[in-house]
């Protein structure tokens, strides 16, 4: 196996991935290292430079630029925001659309999110992420999907929940619990049971074995969808995630979006400290009072 397919993570535990010979991209180990620096942080989705600056000032570890009409992030907006902030920037491409990914990479984006929330470009094939210099982020709803994306070269996994921007966190909680539950099941298996488990979830055996050894996903693991309060963010962290994505809806309907984003960032950093959570949640309910979810999971004003 090629040397650039070996990754050292988490207290010296070694994981490996098959990587095609390619003279241009960074080794996979470097890509995974670049996502490690985001651990313990909040990534904020933004749509313009003003929101980007608010997110940076509020302590976001990274910002993610919304897709343009269901397609990739606008390259000119990526360049503009790169000039506006000093934190890393994520550009989004459609699933399977490797040309969009090439454009985003050339625009200077620090990470690429192969995002299933956007329109799907290729229903059968994901991007070969080993062919790019920048790290990729991919979404999933289960352990098998996560490990398949890692085999393709994803350096961060985003467990995806609600896609409507409604503030409904139930789906995200369910998906995170399902992945963590499967990891715990895997940890308790005999080694000879891992082959069948890998087959049942449709994941590469070697990555399943590495997950068993490490007791967690082999790469950084964030949660996304419906996370709009400090308590939501702290819940995701206590369930075992390494960080959270905050949707662009946190900027809607409040006079002080900085306060809202800052409160969520502080909750991520101090998720195990109830005293800090009390402070960051105090007064925050007023900012969210206008956001509610109806029977169809749509945002309504109350």
mmCIF file of N, CA and C in Angstrom, residues 99-225:
data_model
loop_
_atom_site.group_PDB
_atom_site.id
_atom_site.type_symbol
_atom_site.label_atom_id
_atom_site.label_comp_id
_atom_site.label_asym_id
_atom_site.label_seq_id
_atom_site.Cartn_x
_atom_site.Cartn_y
_atom_site.Cartn_z
ATOM 1 N N UNK A 99 -16.486 18.315 -11.977
ATOM 2 C CA UNK A 99 -16.086 19.578 -12.602
ATOM 3 C C UNK A 99 -16.399 20.745 -11.672
ATOM 4 N N UNK A 100 -17.568 20.714 -11.022
ATOM 5 C CA UNK A 100 -17.850 21.750 -10.025
ATOM 6 C C UNK A 100 -16.780 21.740 -8.938
ATOM 7 N N UNK A 101 -16.362 20.554 -8.514
ATOM 8 C CA UNK A 101 -15.321 20.463 -7.494
ATOM 9 C C UNK A 101 -14.008 21.057 -8.000
ATOM 10 N N UNK A 102 -13.675 20.824 -9.267
ATOM 11 C CA UNK A 102 -12.469 21.413 -9.833
ATOM 12 C C UNK A 102 -12.536 22.937 -9.817
ATOM 13 N N UNK A 103 -13.709 23.478 -10.133
ATOM 14 C CA UNK A 103 -13.887 24.933 -10.150
ATOM 15 C C UNK A 103 -13.771 25.502 -8.742
ATOM 16 N N UNK A 104 -14.395 24.835 -7.783
ATOM 17 C CA UNK A 104 -14.345 25.307 -6.399
ATOM 18 C C UNK A 104 -12.921 25.270 -5.870
ATOM 19 N N UNK A 105 -12.203 24.207 -6.176
ATOM 20 C CA UNK A 105 -10.812 24.112 -5.738
ATOM 21 C C UNK A 105 -9.989 25.248 -6.335
ATOM 22 N N UNK A 106 -10.181 25.533 -7.622
ATOM 23 C CA UNK A 106 -9.432 26.600 -8.283
ATOM 24 C C UNK A 106 -9.832 27.986 -7.800
ATOM 25 N N UNK A 107 -11.016 28.088 -7.183
ATOM 26 C CA UNK A 107 -11.470 29.377 -6.646
ATOM 27 C C UNK A 107 -10.817 29.710 -5.313
ATOM 28 N N UNK A 108 -10.084 28.765 -4.741
ATOM 29 C CA UNK A 108 -9.374 29.021 -3.499
ATOM 30 C C UNK A 108 -10.053 28.496 -2.254
ATOM 31 N N UNK A 109 -11.112 27.705 -2.407
ATOM 32 C CA UNK A 109 -11.801 27.146 -1.244
ATOM 33 C C UNK A 109 -10.864 26.223 -0.472
ATOM 34 N N UNK A 110 -10.952 26.272 0.854
ATOM 35 C CA UNK A 110 -10.088 25.456 1.696
ATOM 36 C C UNK A 110 -10.583 24.016 1.813
ATOM 37 N N UNK A 111 -11.891 23.828 1.687
ATOM 38 C CA UNK A 111 -12.511 22.506 1.737
ATOM 39 C C UNK A 111 -13.619 22.469 0.690
ATOM 40 N N UNK A 112 -13.976 21.248 0.277
ATOM 41 C CA UNK A 112 -15.103 21.058 -0.638
ATOM 42 C C UNK A 112 -16.112 20.149 0.038
ATOM 43 N N UNK A 113 -17.367 20.585 0.051
ATOM 44 C CA UNK A 113 -18.456 19.783 0.598
ATOM 45 C C UNK A 113 -19.226 19.180 -0.568
ATOM 46 N N UNK A 114 -19.084 17.869 -0.779
ATOM 47 C CA UNK A 114 -19.883 17.177 -1.797
ATOM 48 C C UNK A 114 -21.266 16.964 -1.181
ATOM 49 N N UNK A 115 -22.149 17.907 -1.468
ATOM 50 C CA UNK A 115 -23.333 18.100 -0.633
ATOM 51 C C UNK A 115 -24.587 17.511 -1.241
ATOM 52 N N UNK A 116 -25.191 16.563 -0.534
ATOM 53 C CA UNK A 116 -26.397 15.906 -1.014
ATOM 54 C C UNK A 116 -27.644 16.778 -0.861
ATOM 55 N N UNK A 117 -27.512 17.905 -0.145
ATOM 56 C CA UNK A 117 -28.643 18.820 -0.011
ATOM 57 C C UNK A 117 -28.917 19.532 -1.340
ATOM 58 N N UNK A 118 -27.873 19.712 -2.133
ATOM 59 C CA UNK A 118 -28.015 20.341 -3.448
ATOM 60 C C UNK A 118 -28.648 19.354 -4.430
ATOM 61 N N UNK A 119 -28.943 19.842 -5.622
ATOM 62 C CA UNK A 119 -29.415 18.954 -6.674
ATOM 63 C C UNK A 119 -28.347 17.896 -6.957
ATOM 64 N N UNK A 120 -28.759 16.675 -7.237
ATOM 65 C CA UNK A 120 -27.817 15.578 -7.494
ATOM 66 C C UNK A 120 -27.378 15.614 -8.955
ATOM 67 N N UNK A 121 -26.069 15.621 -9.185
ATOM 68 C CA UNK A 121 -25.555 15.629 -10.551
ATOM 69 C C UNK A 121 -25.378 14.212 -11.096
ATOM 70 N N UNK A 122 -24.993 13.281 -10.252
ATOM 71 C CA UNK A 122 -24.757 11.898 -10.672
ATOM 72 C C UNK A 122 -25.377 10.983 -9.622
ATOM 73 N N UNK A 123 -26.417 10.271 -9.986
ATOM 74 C CA UNK A 123 -27.140 9.452 -9.018
ATOM 75 C C UNK A 123 -26.411 8.166 -8.664
ATOM 76 N N UNK A 124 -25.406 7.788 -9.448
ATOM 77 C CA UNK A 124 -24.735 6.504 -9.243
ATOM 78 C C UNK A 124 -23.304 6.624 -8.744
ATOM 79 N N UNK A 125 -22.660 7.761 -8.973
ATOM 80 C CA UNK A 125 -21.234 7.868 -8.674
ATOM 81 C C UNK A 125 -20.927 9.131 -7.876
ATOM 82 N N UNK A 126 -20.144 8.943 -6.812
ATOM 83 C CA UNK A 126 -19.614 10.078 -6.072
ATOM 84 C C UNK A 126 -18.273 10.489 -6.689
ATOM 85 N N UNK A 127 -17.803 11.664 -6.312
ATOM 86 C CA UNK A 127 -16.523 12.171 -6.811
ATOM 87 C C UNK A 127 -15.376 11.333 -6.237
ATOM 88 N N UNK A 128 -14.385 11.043 -7.070
ATOM 89 C CA UNK A 128 -13.146 10.435 -6.569
ATOM 90 C C UNK A 128 -12.339 11.539 -5.904
ATOM 91 N N UNK A 129 -12.448 11.616 -4.615
ATOM 92 C CA UNK A 129 -11.899 12.741 -3.877
ATOM 93 C C UNK A 129 -10.378 12.684 -3.731
ATOM 94 N N UNK A 130 -9.780 11.538 -4.053
ATOM 95 C CA UNK A 130 -8.325 11.428 -4.027
ATOM 96 C C UNK A 130 -7.671 12.245 -5.140
ATOM 97 N N UNK A 131 -8.449 12.642 -6.139
ATOM 98 C CA UNK A 131 -7.889 13.381 -7.273
ATOM 99 C C UNK A 131 -7.755 14.877 -7.006
ATOM 100 N N UNK A 132 -8.052 15.313 -5.777
ATOM 101 C CA UNK A 132 -8.034 16.733 -5.456
ATOM 102 C C UNK A 132 -7.043 17.030 -4.342
ATOM 103 N N UNK A 133 -6.564 18.267 -4.327
ATOM 104 C CA UNK A 133 -5.612 18.690 -3.302
ATOM 105 C C UNK A 133 -6.305 19.008 -1.980
ATOM 106 N N UNK A 134 -7.513 19.578 -2.044
ATOM 107 C CA UNK A 134 -8.178 20.031 -0.830
ATOM 108 C C UNK A 134 -8.998 18.898 -0.214
ATOM 109 N N UNK A 135 -9.226 18.952 1.093
ATOM 110 C CA UNK A 135 -10.025 17.909 1.760
ATOM 111 C C UNK A 135 -11.499 18.016 1.381
ATOM 112 N N UNK A 136 -12.168 16.872 1.370
ATOM 113 C CA UNK A 136 -13.601 16.808 1.086
ATOM 114 C C UNK A 136 -14.381 16.490 2.356
ATOM 115 N N UNK A 137 -15.586 17.041 2.406
ATOM 116 C CA UNK A 137 -16.567 16.740 3.447
ATOM 117 C C UNK A 137 -17.754 16.075 2.761
ATOM 118 N N UNK A 138 -18.245 14.989 3.345
ATOM 119 C CA UNK A 138 -19.391 14.286 2.760
ATOM 120 C C UNK A 138 -20.422 13.988 3.834
ATOM 121 N N UNK A 139 -21.691 14.032 3.436
ATOM 122 C CA UNK A 139 -22.782 13.741 4.355
ATOM 123 C C UNK A 139 -23.177 12.280 4.326
ATOM 124 N N UNK A 140 -23.800 11.845 5.418
ATOM 125 C CA UNK A 140 -24.284 10.470 5.515
ATOM 126 C C UNK A 140 -25.387 10.406 6.554
ATOM 127 N N UNK A 141 -26.110 9.298 6.550
ATOM 128 C CA UNK A 141 -27.116 9.044 7.574
ATOM 129 C C UNK A 141 -26.879 7.713 8.284
ATOM 130 N N UNK A 142 -25.800 7.012 7.925
ATOM 131 C CA UNK A 142 -25.535 5.718 8.549
ATOM 132 C C UNK A 142 -24.047 5.396 8.454
ATOM 133 N N UNK A 143 -23.630 4.402 9.207
ATOM 134 C CA UNK A 143 -22.218 4.053 9.282
ATOM 135 C C UNK A 143 -21.689 3.537 7.952
ATOM 136 N N UNK A 144 -22.471 2.709 7.251
ATOM 137 C CA UNK A 144 -22.012 2.190 5.973
ATOM 138 C C UNK A 144 -21.718 3.294 4.982
ATOM 139 N N UNK A 145 -22.625 4.269 4.889
ATOM 140 C CA UNK A 145 -22.413 5.396 3.987
ATOM 141 C C UNK A 145 -21.186 6.194 4.371
ATOM 142 N N UNK A 146 -20.965 6.392 5.659
ATOM 143 C CA UNK A 146 -19.799 7.143 6.118
ATOM 144 C C UNK A 146 -18.502 6.477 5.677
ATOM 145 N N UNK A 147 -18.419 5.155 5.854
ATOM 146 C CA UNK A 147 -17.180 4.446 5.521
ATOM 147 C C UNK A 147 -16.980 4.349 4.010
ATOM 148 N N UNK A 148 -18.064 4.295 3.245
ATOM 149 C CA UNK A 148 -17.919 4.314 1.785
ATOM 150 C C UNK A 148 -17.370 5.657 1.317
ATOM 151 N N UNK A 149 -17.836 6.734 1.912
ATOM 152 C CA UNK A 149 -17.326 8.059 1.536
ATOM 153 C C UNK A 149 -15.850 8.214 1.933
ATOM 154 N N UNK A 150 -15.462 7.634 3.068
ATOM 155 C CA UNK A 150 -14.060 7.703 3.479
ATOM 156 C C UNK A 150 -13.187 6.934 2.491
ATOM 157 N N UNK A 151 -13.672 5.779 2.015
ATOM 158 C CA UNK A 151 -12.908 5.027 1.015
ATOM 159 C C UNK A 151 -12.697 5.866 -0.247
ATOM 160 N N UNK A 152 -13.692 6.674 -0.601
ATOM 161 C CA UNK A 152 -13.581 7.535 -1.791
ATOM 162 C C UNK A 152 -12.670 8.726 -1.561
ATOM 163 N N UNK A 153 -12.277 8.973 -0.300
ATOM 164 C CA UNK A 153 -11.350 10.059 -0.012
ATOM 165 C C UNK A 153 -11.888 11.167 0.860
ATOM 166 N N UNK A 154 -13.081 11.022 1.439
ATOM 167 C CA UNK A 154 -13.612 12.054 2.329
ATOM 168 C C UNK A 154 -12.760 12.146 3.584
ATOM 169 N N UNK A 155 -12.438 13.365 3.998
ATOM 170 C CA UNK A 155 -11.612 13.587 5.182
ATOM 171 C C UNK A 155 -12.436 14.053 6.379
ATOM 172 N N UNK A 156 -13.717 14.314 6.160
ATOM 173 C CA UNK A 156 -14.642 14.633 7.247
ATOM 174 C C UNK A 156 -16.004 14.064 6.896
ATOM 175 N N UNK A 157 -16.709 13.553 7.897
ATOM 176 C CA UNK A 157 -18.064 13.054 7.707
ATOM 177 C C UNK A 157 -19.036 13.992 8.418
ATOM 178 N N UNK A 158 -20.095 14.329 7.711
ATOM 179 C CA UNK A 158 -21.161 15.170 8.257
ATOM 180 C C UNK A 158 -22.417 14.320 8.360
ATOM 181 N N UNK A 159 -22.824 13.965 9.591
ATOM 182 C CA UNK A 159 -24.078 13.238 9.756
ATOM 183 C C UNK A 159 -25.222 14.209 9.546
ATOM 184 N N UNK A 160 -26.009 13.958 8.517
ATOM 185 C CA UNK A 160 -27.038 14.905 8.079
ATOM 186 C C UNK A 160 -28.394 14.544 8.661
ATOM 187 N N UNK A 161 -29.117 15.565 9.091
ATOM 188 C CA UNK A 161 -30.481 15.388 9.565
ATOM 189 C C UNK A 161 -31.445 16.187 8.719
ATOM 190 N N UNK A 162 -32.270 16.976 9.355
ATOM 191 C CA UNK A 162 -33.311 17.754 8.693
ATOM 192 C C UNK A 162 -32.721 18.676 7.627
ATOM 193 N N UNK A 163 -33.355 18.714 6.454
ATOM 194 C CA UNK A 163 -32.862 19.520 5.340
ATOM 195 C C UNK A 163 -33.702 20.769 5.091
ATOM 196 N N UNK A 164 -34.781 20.944 5.849
ATOM 197 C CA UNK A 164 -35.722 22.022 5.549
ATOM 198 C C UNK A 164 -35.360 23.342 6.189
ATOM 199 N N UNK A 165 -34.367 23.347 7.107
ATOM 200 C CA UNK A 165 -34.044 24.572 7.820
ATOM 201 C C UNK A 165 -35.090 24.956 8.843
ATOM 202 N N UNK A 166 -35.830 23.979 9.342
ATOM 203 C CA UNK A 166 -36.960 24.247 10.228
ATOM 204 C C UNK A 166 -36.582 24.344 11.695
ATOM 205 N N UNK A 167 -35.372 23.941 12.054
ATOM 206 C CA UNK A 167 -35.014 23.881 13.459
ATOM 207 C C UNK A 167 -35.452 22.590 14.117
ATOM 208 N N UNK A 168 -35.829 21.584 13.318
ATOM 209 C CA UNK A 168 -36.249 20.282 13.842
ATOM 210 C C UNK A 168 -35.017 19.379 13.938
ATOM 211 N N UNK A 169 -34.595 19.119 15.156
ATOM 212 C CA UNK A 169 -33.339 18.386 15.362
ATOM 213 C C UNK A 169 -33.535 16.882 15.479
ATOM 214 N N UNK A 170 -34.793 16.419 15.491
ATOM 215 C CA UNK A 170 -35.075 15.010 15.777
ATOM 216 C C UNK A 170 -34.381 14.065 14.796
ATOM 217 N N UNK A 171 -34.391 14.393 13.515
ATOM 218 C CA UNK A 171 -33.773 13.509 12.521
ATOM 219 C C UNK A 171 -32.264 13.440 12.704
ATOM 220 N N UNK A 172 -31.648 14.578 13.023
ATOM 221 C CA UNK A 172 -30.204 14.589 13.257
ATOM 222 C C UNK A 172 -29.844 13.735 14.462
ATOM 223 N N UNK A 173 -30.612 13.881 15.543
ATOM 224 C CA UNK A 173 -30.372 13.079 16.741
ATOM 225 C C UNK A 173 -30.487 11.586 16.417
ATOM 226 N N UNK A 174 -31.525 11.221 15.668
ATOM 227 C CA UNK A 174 -31.717 9.820 15.324
ATOM 228 C C UNK A 174 -30.576 9.252 14.509
ATOM 229 N N UNK A 175 -30.097 10.019 13.532
ATOM 230 C CA UNK A 175 -29.010 9.530 12.678
ATOM 231 C C UNK A 175 -27.693 9.422 13.443
ATOM 232 N N UNK A 176 -27.409 10.416 14.294
ATOM 233 C CA UNK A 176 -26.181 10.355 15.098
ATOM 234 C C UNK A 176 -26.242 9.162 16.050
ATOM 235 N N UNK A 177 -27.381 8.962 16.699
ATOM 236 C CA UNK A 177 -27.513 7.823 17.619
ATOM 237 C C UNK A 177 -27.359 6.494 16.877
ATOM 238 N N UNK A 178 -27.887 6.432 15.648
ATOM 239 C CA UNK A 178 -27.777 5.192 14.873
ATOM 240 C C UNK A 178 -26.322 4.878 14.554
ATOM 241 N N UNK A 179 -25.566 5.884 14.131
ATOM 242 C CA UNK A 179 -24.151 5.662 13.814
ATOM 243 C C UNK A 179 -23.379 5.284 15.070
ATOM 244 N N UNK A 180 -23.592 6.014 16.152
ATOM 245 C CA UNK A 180 -22.871 5.713 17.386
ATOM 246 C C UNK A 180 -23.269 4.339 17.925
ATOM 247 N N UNK A 181 -24.529 3.978 17.761
ATOM 248 C CA UNK A 181 -24.970 2.660 18.206
ATOM 249 C C UNK A 181 -24.303 1.547 17.434
ATOM 250 N N UNK A 182 -24.161 1.724 16.120
ATOM 251 C CA UNK A 182 -23.488 0.706 15.320
ATOM 252 C C UNK A 182 -22.009 0.597 15.677
ATOM 253 N N UNK A 183 -21.387 1.734 16.003
ATOM 254 C CA UNK A 183 -19.987 1.694 16.424
ATOM 255 C C UNK A 183 -19.850 0.914 17.729
ATOM 256 N N UNK A 184 -20.776 1.125 18.667
ATOM 257 C CA UNK A 184 -20.728 0.377 19.933
ATOM 258 C C UNK A 184 -20.964 -1.118 19.701
ATOM 259 N N UNK A 185 -21.892 -1.451 18.805
ATOM 260 C CA UNK A 185 -22.104 -2.856 18.456
ATOM 261 C C UNK A 185 -20.827 -3.468 17.902
ATOM 262 N N UNK A 186 -20.180 -2.722 17.027
ATOM 263 C CA UNK A 186 -18.954 -3.198 16.395
ATOM 264 C C UNK A 186 -17.868 -3.446 17.434
ATOM 265 N N UNK A 187 -17.779 -2.550 18.417
ATOM 266 C CA UNK A 187 -16.751 -2.699 19.452
ATOM 267 C C UNK A 187 -16.914 -3.989 20.241
ATOM 268 N N UNK A 188 -18.139 -4.467 20.366
ATOM 269 C CA UNK A 188 -18.409 -5.663 21.166
ATOM 270 C C UNK A 188 -18.383 -6.957 20.355
ATOM 271 N N UNK A 189 -18.101 -6.859 19.072
ATOM 272 C CA UNK A 189 -18.090 -8.045 18.224
ATOM 273 C C UNK A 189 -16.766 -8.792 18.317
ATOM 274 N N UNK A 190 -16.828 -10.106 18.124
ATOM 275 C CA UNK A 190 -15.613 -10.880 17.894
ATOM 276 C C UNK A 190 -15.058 -10.499 16.528
ATOM 277 N N UNK A 191 -13.761 -10.674 16.363
ATOM 278 C CA UNK A 191 -13.133 -10.289 15.103
ATOM 279 C C UNK A 191 -13.732 -11.019 13.907
ATOM 280 N N UNK A 192 -14.137 -12.278 14.115
ATOM 281 C CA UNK A 192 -14.656 -13.042 12.986
ATOM 282 C C UNK A 192 -16.092 -12.631 12.617
ATOM 283 N N UNK A 193 -16.728 -11.817 13.438
ATOM 284 C CA UNK A 193 -18.057 -11.315 13.115
ATOM 285 C C UNK A 193 -18.014 -10.046 12.270
ATOM 286 N N UNK A 194 -16.837 -9.433 12.208
ATOM 287 C CA UNK A 194 -16.717 -8.140 11.527
ATOM 288 C C UNK A 194 -16.935 -8.293 10.024
ATOM 289 N N UNK A 195 -16.533 -9.429 9.453
ATOM 290 C CA UNK A 195 -16.712 -9.635 8.011
ATOM 291 C C UNK A 195 -18.187 -9.551 7.630
ATOM 292 N N UNK A 196 -19.038 -10.234 8.377
ATOM 293 C CA UNK A 196 -20.464 -10.217 8.077
ATOM 294 C C UNK A 196 -21.062 -8.838 8.323
ATOM 295 N N UNK A 197 -20.634 -8.176 9.391
ATOM 296 C CA UNK A 197 -21.127 -6.835 9.692
ATOM 297 C C UNK A 197 -20.784 -5.875 8.556
ATOM 298 N N UNK A 198 -19.542 -5.944 8.062
ATOM 299 C CA UNK A 198 -19.120 -5.075 6.960
ATOM 300 C C UNK A 198 -19.966 -5.332 5.714
ATOM 301 N N UNK A 199 -20.244 -6.596 5.437
ATOM 302 C CA UNK A 199 -21.071 -6.944 4.280
ATOM 303 C C UNK A 199 -22.487 -6.409 4.446
ATOM 304 N N UNK A 200 -23.038 -6.518 5.655
ATOM 305 C CA UNK A 200 -24.418 -6.095 5.888
ATOM 306 C C UNK A 200 -24.609 -4.589 5.735
ATOM 307 N N UNK A 201 -23.592 -3.804 6.107
ATOM 308 C CA UNK A 201 -23.724 -2.350 5.991
ATOM 309 C C UNK A 201 -23.115 -1.819 4.693
ATOM 310 N N UNK A 202 -22.558 -2.725 3.866
ATOM 311 C CA UNK A 202 -22.012 -2.315 2.573
ATOM 312 C C UNK A 202 -20.794 -1.435 2.671
ATOM 313 N N UNK A 203 -19.914 -1.740 3.623
ATOM 314 C CA UNK A 203 -18.727 -0.914 3.851
ATOM 315 C C UNK A 203 -17.460 -1.736 3.661
ATOM 316 N N UNK A 204 -16.339 -1.081 3.294
ATOM 317 C CA UNK A 204 -15.064 -1.797 3.144
ATOM 318 C C UNK A 204 -14.639 -2.437 4.464
ATOM 319 N N UNK A 205 -14.228 -3.696 4.395
ATOM 320 C CA UNK A 205 -13.897 -4.434 5.622
ATOM 321 C C UNK A 205 -12.780 -3.749 6.408
ATOM 322 N N UNK A 206 -11.734 -3.276 5.720
ATOM 323 C CA UNK A 206 -10.603 -2.718 6.453
ATOM 324 C C UNK A 206 -10.999 -1.478 7.240
ATOM 325 N N UNK A 207 -11.882 -0.656 6.679
ATOM 326 C CA UNK A 207 -12.324 0.531 7.398
ATOM 327 C C UNK A 207 -13.255 0.161 8.554
ATOM 328 N N UNK A 208 -14.043 -0.880 8.379
ATOM 329 C CA UNK A 208 -14.882 -1.356 9.484
ATOM 330 C C UNK A 208 -13.989 -1.851 10.626
ATOM 331 N N UNK A 209 -12.949 -2.585 10.289
ATOM 332 C CA UNK A 209 -12.026 -3.088 11.310
ATOM 333 C C UNK A 209 -11.320 -1.941 12.024
ATOM 334 N N UNK A 210 -10.951 -0.902 11.282
ATOM 335 C CA UNK A 210 -10.302 0.257 11.896
ATOM 336 C C UNK A 210 -11.259 1.004 12.818
ATOM 337 N N UNK A 211 -12.524 1.092 12.409
ATOM 338 C CA UNK A 211 -13.532 1.723 13.257
ATOM 339 C C UNK A 211 -13.701 0.952 14.557
ATOM 340 N N UNK A 212 -13.694 -0.365 14.462
ATOM 341 C CA UNK A 212 -13.774 -1.205 15.665
ATOM 342 C C UNK A 212 -12.582 -0.960 16.576
ATOM 343 N N UNK A 213 -11.397 -0.894 15.989
ATOM 344 C CA UNK A 213 -10.182 -0.686 16.779
ATOM 345 C C UNK A 213 -10.183 0.668 17.474
ATOM 346 N N UNK A 214 -10.636 1.701 16.753
ATOM 347 C CA UNK A 214 -10.588 3.062 17.286
ATOM 348 C C UNK A 214 -11.775 3.387 18.186
ATOM 349 N N UNK A 215 -12.882 2.667 18.003
ATOM 350 C CA UNK A 215 -14.075 2.959 18.776
ATOM 351 C C UNK A 215 -14.800 4.211 18.335
ATOM 352 N N UNK A 216 -14.581 4.620 17.097
ATOM 353 C CA UNK A 216 -15.190 5.826 16.541
ATOM 354 C C UNK A 216 -14.941 5.842 15.040
ATOM 355 N N UNK A 217 -15.564 6.803 14.342
ATOM 356 C CA UNK A 217 -15.271 6.942 12.924
ATOM 357 C C UNK A 217 -13.799 7.291 12.737
ATOM 358 N N UNK A 218 -13.188 6.836 11.647
ATOM 359 C CA UNK A 218 -11.759 7.089 11.450
ATOM 360 C C UNK A 218 -11.406 8.535 11.132
ATOM 361 N N UNK A 219 -12.394 9.376 10.801
ATOM 362 C CA UNK A 219 -12.129 10.776 10.500
ATOM 363 C C UNK A 219 -13.029 11.655 11.357
ATOM 364 N N UNK A 220 -12.803 12.957 11.276
ATOM 365 C CA UNK A 220 -13.590 13.918 12.045
ATOM 366 C C UNK A 220 -15.067 13.799 11.675
ATOM 367 N N UNK A 221 -15.919 13.907 12.679
ATOM 368 C CA UNK A 221 -17.349 13.627 12.519
ATOM 369 C C UNK A 221 -18.167 14.788 13.078
ATOM 370 N N UNK A 222 -18.847 15.527 12.197
ATOM 371 C CA UNK A 222 -19.699 16.640 12.588
ATOM 372 C C UNK A 222 -21.171 16.258 12.391
ATOM 373 N N UNK A 223 -22.063 17.025 13.014
ATOM 374 C CA UNK A 223 -23.501 16.846 12.841
ATOM 375 C C UNK A 223 -24.081 18.079 12.168
ATOM 376 N N UNK A 224 -25.140 17.878 11.376
ATOM 377 C CA UNK A 224 -25.739 18.988 10.638
ATOM 378 C C UNK A 224 -27.235 18.779 10.503
ATOM 379 N N UNK A 225 -27.981 19.881 10.628
ATOM 380 C CA UNK A 225 -29.424 19.812 10.400
ATOM 381 C C UNK A 225 -30.231 20.093 11.644
#
